PDB file of C-alpha atoms in Angstrom:
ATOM      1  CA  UNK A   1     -13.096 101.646 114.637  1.00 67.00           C
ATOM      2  CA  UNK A   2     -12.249 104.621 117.481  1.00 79.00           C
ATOM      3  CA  UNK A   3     -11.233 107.720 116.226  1.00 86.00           C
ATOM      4  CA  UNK A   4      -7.377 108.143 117.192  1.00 78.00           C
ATOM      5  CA  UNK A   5      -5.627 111.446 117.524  1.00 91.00           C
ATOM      6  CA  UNK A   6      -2.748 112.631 115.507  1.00 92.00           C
ATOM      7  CA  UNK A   7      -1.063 112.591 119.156  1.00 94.00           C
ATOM      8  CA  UNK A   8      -2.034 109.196 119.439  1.00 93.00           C
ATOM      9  CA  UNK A   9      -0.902 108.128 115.790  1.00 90.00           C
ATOM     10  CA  UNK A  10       2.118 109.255 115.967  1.00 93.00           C
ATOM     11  CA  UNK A  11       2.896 107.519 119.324  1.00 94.00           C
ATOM     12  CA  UNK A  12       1.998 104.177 117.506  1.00 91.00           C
ATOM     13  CA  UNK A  13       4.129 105.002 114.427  1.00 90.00           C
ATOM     14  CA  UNK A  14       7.391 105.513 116.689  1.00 91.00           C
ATOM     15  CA  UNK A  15       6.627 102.593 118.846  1.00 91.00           C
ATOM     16  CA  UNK A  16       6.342 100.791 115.176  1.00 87.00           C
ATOM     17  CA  UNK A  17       9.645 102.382 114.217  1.00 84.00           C
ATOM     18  CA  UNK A  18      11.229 101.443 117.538  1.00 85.00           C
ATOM     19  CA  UNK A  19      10.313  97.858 116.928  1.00 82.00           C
ATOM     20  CA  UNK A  20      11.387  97.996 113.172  1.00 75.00           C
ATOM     21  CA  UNK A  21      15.009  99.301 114.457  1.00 73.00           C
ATOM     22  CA  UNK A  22      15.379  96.535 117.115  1.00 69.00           C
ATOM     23  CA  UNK A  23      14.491  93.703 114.585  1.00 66.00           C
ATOM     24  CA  UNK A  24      17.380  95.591 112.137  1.00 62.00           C
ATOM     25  CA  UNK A  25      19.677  95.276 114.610  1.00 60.00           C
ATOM     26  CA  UNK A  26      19.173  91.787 115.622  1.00 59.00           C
ATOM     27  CA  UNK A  27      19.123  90.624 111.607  1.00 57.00           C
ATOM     28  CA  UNK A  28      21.465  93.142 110.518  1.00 55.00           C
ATOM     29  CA  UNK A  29      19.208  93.760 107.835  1.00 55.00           C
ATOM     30  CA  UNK A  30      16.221  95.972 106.427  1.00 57.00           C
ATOM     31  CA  UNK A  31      13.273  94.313 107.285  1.00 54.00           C
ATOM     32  CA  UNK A  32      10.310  94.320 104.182  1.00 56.00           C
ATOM     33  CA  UNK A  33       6.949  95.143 105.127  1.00 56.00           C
ATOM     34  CA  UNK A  34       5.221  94.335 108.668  1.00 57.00           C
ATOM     35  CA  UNK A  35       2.631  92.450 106.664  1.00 57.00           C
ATOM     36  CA  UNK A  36       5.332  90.447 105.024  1.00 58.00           C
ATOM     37  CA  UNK A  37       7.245  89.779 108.054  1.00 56.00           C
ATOM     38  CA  UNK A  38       3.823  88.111 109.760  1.00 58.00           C
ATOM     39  CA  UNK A  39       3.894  85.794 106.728  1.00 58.00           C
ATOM     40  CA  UNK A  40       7.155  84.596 107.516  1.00 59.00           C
ATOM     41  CA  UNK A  41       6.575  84.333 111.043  1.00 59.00           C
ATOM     42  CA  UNK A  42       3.460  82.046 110.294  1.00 58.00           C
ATOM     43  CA  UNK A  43       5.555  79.940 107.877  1.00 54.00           C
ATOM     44  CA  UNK A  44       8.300  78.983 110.644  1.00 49.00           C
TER      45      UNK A  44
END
């Protein structure tokens, strides 16, 4: 695994937020986990 920065890391965890708040908006509701949410997507 590359080393990341804490620049870098912290770009990824907004982009990750960003997403998080579009999905929200679409569903209306909180979303669980990322990991859970790729189980449901795979189940569909």
């Amino acid at each position: 695994m590359k080393e990341i920065s804490d620049e870098e890391l912290e770009k990824e965890m907004e982009k990750a937020l960003k997403e998080d708040d579009s999905k929200k908006d679409q569903c209306g509701t909180a979303l669980p986990s990322s990991k859970e949410v790729g189980l449901q997507r795979s189940d569909a």
